[in-house]
């Protein structure tokens, strides 16, 4: 809940920041995002329906801000991207992943469904692929993620990931900010 709130606030600030031309989501640790904290999810199981709805709306608002941010967004993925982490990626404009990254829409294994992230995931990979991965929760690699449209580019290691991210940002900087915002809105 704290990460969602903080990311929502940061995205709101970045949306109106004149000096910001692109936003890069990158992992500080070994994983991009392994999804929701299991301790928090167990606690959420005791929440009322209204409290759970409030949590879902907070996540939905954050993903919408990311998806509609008037700046291009690039996700650099390493390690695990599970559950909500896949939703974060799918809400970004471009995704570059390390070859050994692992992906899973794992909610089903916890008796949940990926409802809040589903519009972004379906838009990225299509209904048929989404149905498969929503129902199985199976893990897949970066090459499969690229094949189904979740990832745009696969690189070999963390060094190549940083270099590919830099190249992508340089490409974005070659276009006027207004044109990028209009193209994204289109």
XYZ file of C-alpha atoms in Angstrom:
186
model
C 0.000 0.000 0.000
C 2.860 2.384 0.806
C 4.640 1.687 -2.499
C 1.424 2.229 -4.448
C 0.760 5.512 -2.652
C 4.323 6.750 -3.130
C 4.469 5.772 -6.797
C 1.103 7.459 -7.418
C 2.404 10.686 -5.868
C 5.692 10.552 -7.798
C 3.890 9.939 -11.089
C 1.577 12.869 -10.416
C 4.595 15.105 -9.810
C 6.358 13.850 -12.934
C 3.279 14.381 -15.113
C 3.513 18.144 -14.693
C 7.286 18.485 -14.465
C 8.568 20.533 -17.410
C 12.134 19.198 -17.166
C 11.095 15.537 -17.327
C 11.212 14.067 -20.830
C 10.916 10.335 -20.018
C 10.363 8.111 -16.997
C 12.335 4.913 -16.456
C 11.157 2.230 -14.020
C 14.169 0.219 -12.942
C 14.832 -2.219 -10.122
C 17.099 -1.278 -7.258
C 17.518 -4.914 -6.235
C 17.626 -8.340 -7.807
C 13.979 -8.277 -8.962
C 11.900 -5.790 -10.917
C 8.836 -6.508 -8.775
C 7.785 -9.795 -7.273
C 4.251 -8.452 -6.821
C 2.429 -7.644 -3.620
C 3.976 -8.337 -0.241
C 2.568 -11.655 1.009
C 2.296 -10.368 4.590
C 0.224 -7.438 3.327
C -1.926 -9.812 1.233
C -2.637 -11.996 4.277
C -3.598 -8.886 6.207
C -5.807 -7.732 3.317
C -7.716 -11.016 3.585
C -9.119 -9.690 6.864
C -10.219 -6.370 5.329
C -13.833 -5.536 4.727
C -15.182 -5.411 1.197
C -14.995 -1.602 1.305
C -11.339 -1.694 2.443
C -10.428 -4.157 -0.310
C -12.227 -1.998 -2.864
C -10.265 1.026 -1.637
C -6.982 -0.887 -2.069
C -7.959 -1.991 -5.574
C -8.865 1.584 -6.493
C -5.494 2.838 -5.233
C -3.659 0.313 -7.429
C -5.940 1.107 -10.355
C -5.287 4.839 -9.971
C -1.518 4.295 -9.870
C -1.545 2.086 -12.988
C -3.758 4.581 -14.811
C -1.389 7.433 -13.950
C 1.523 5.382 -15.241
C -0.292 4.397 -18.426
C -1.567 7.904 -19.192
C 1.491 9.826 -18.061
C 2.167 12.469 -20.736
C 5.829 11.369 -20.781
C 7.127 8.157 -22.369
C 7.705 5.367 -19.866
C 10.317 2.629 -20.097
C 10.499 -0.427 -17.829
C 13.888 -2.090 -17.398
C 13.221 -5.583 -16.083
C 15.596 -7.907 -14.314
C 14.928 -10.854 -12.042
C 11.322 -11.572 -11.151
C 8.301 -9.719 -12.454
C 5.295 -11.412 -10.899
C 1.680 -10.398 -10.397
C 1.469 -6.643 -9.980
C 4.997 -6.351 -11.360
C 3.681 -7.593 -14.702
C 0.939 -4.965 -14.409
C 3.552 -2.247 -13.904
C 5.408 -3.395 -17.020
C 2.241 -3.628 -19.082
C 1.276 -0.064 -18.123
C 4.613 1.224 -19.484
C 5.137 2.262 -23.095
C 8.298 0.253 -23.666
C 9.785 -2.736 -21.852
C 13.327 -4.081 -22.054
C 14.190 -7.247 -20.118
C 17.241 -9.307 -19.283
C 17.116 -12.761 -20.881
C 17.021 -14.568 -17.528
C 14.103 -12.491 -16.162
C 11.103 -14.536 -15.007
C 7.467 -13.552 -15.421
C 4.229 -14.853 -13.935
C 0.669 -13.727 -13.464
C 0.728 -15.716 -10.250
C -2.427 -14.405 -8.531
C -4.407 -17.571 -9.345
C -2.020 -19.621 -7.178
C -3.093 -17.483 -4.203
C -6.790 -17.895 -4.991
C -6.973 -14.400 -6.484
C -7.469 -12.959 -9.941
C -5.412 -10.208 -11.630
C -8.465 -7.967 -11.985
C -6.864 -4.558 -11.472
C -3.900 -5.158 -13.762
C -5.905 -7.042 -16.390
C -6.742 -4.079 -18.688
C -3.037 -3.290 -19.105
C -1.944 -6.898 -19.469
C -4.687 -7.673 -22.001
C -3.779 -4.548 -23.991
C -0.143 -5.706 -24.049
C -0.513 -9.412 -24.817
C -4.070 -9.856 -26.101
C -7.006 -11.798 -24.712
C -5.894 -15.310 -25.717
C -2.454 -15.082 -24.145
C -3.885 -13.287 -21.096
C -6.441 -16.032 -20.583
C -3.719 -18.683 -20.620
C -1.421 -16.940 -18.169
C -4.255 -15.688 -15.909
C -5.555 -19.254 -15.586
C -2.265 -21.147 -15.236
C -0.089 -18.722 -13.297
C 2.828 -20.429 -15.028
C 6.257 -18.829 -15.213
C 7.682 -17.784 -18.537
C 10.962 -16.298 -19.653
C 11.893 -13.052 -21.399
C 11.848 -14.620 -24.848
C 8.269 -15.820 -24.347
C 7.396 -12.398 -22.895
C 8.725 -10.830 -26.079
C 6.918 -13.314 -28.308
C 3.554 -12.496 -26.716
C 4.138 -8.721 -26.716
C 4.826 -8.012 -23.054
C 8.481 -7.172 -23.707
C 9.861 -5.207 -26.667
C 13.546 -6.102 -26.405
C 15.565 -8.823 -24.665
C 19.198 -8.263 -23.654
C 21.786 -10.590 -22.160
C 22.661 -9.053 -18.778
C 22.336 -6.095 -16.405
C 25.048 -4.126 -18.194
C 23.289 -4.569 -21.532
C 19.986 -3.631 -19.861
C 21.404 -0.310 -18.689
C 22.874 0.375 -22.141
C 19.608 -0.519 -23.909
C 17.673 1.719 -21.520
C 20.053 4.584 -22.244
C 19.669 4.071 -26.017
C 15.882 4.052 -25.702
C 15.888 7.303 -23.725
C 18.221 8.883 -26.296
C 15.739 7.909 -29.034
C 12.961 9.543 -27.062
C 15.010 12.695 -26.534
C 15.339 13.020 -30.326
C 11.651 13.972 -30.573
C 10.023 17.163 -29.278
C 8.274 16.657 -25.896
C 4.955 17.953 -27.216
C 4.976 15.501 -30.091
C 5.767 12.628 -27.698
C 2.858 13.601 -25.449
C 0.504 13.851 -28.422
C 1.689 10.536 -29.870
C 1.212 8.838 -26.521
C -2.264 10.338 -26.173
C -3.125 9.097 -29.666
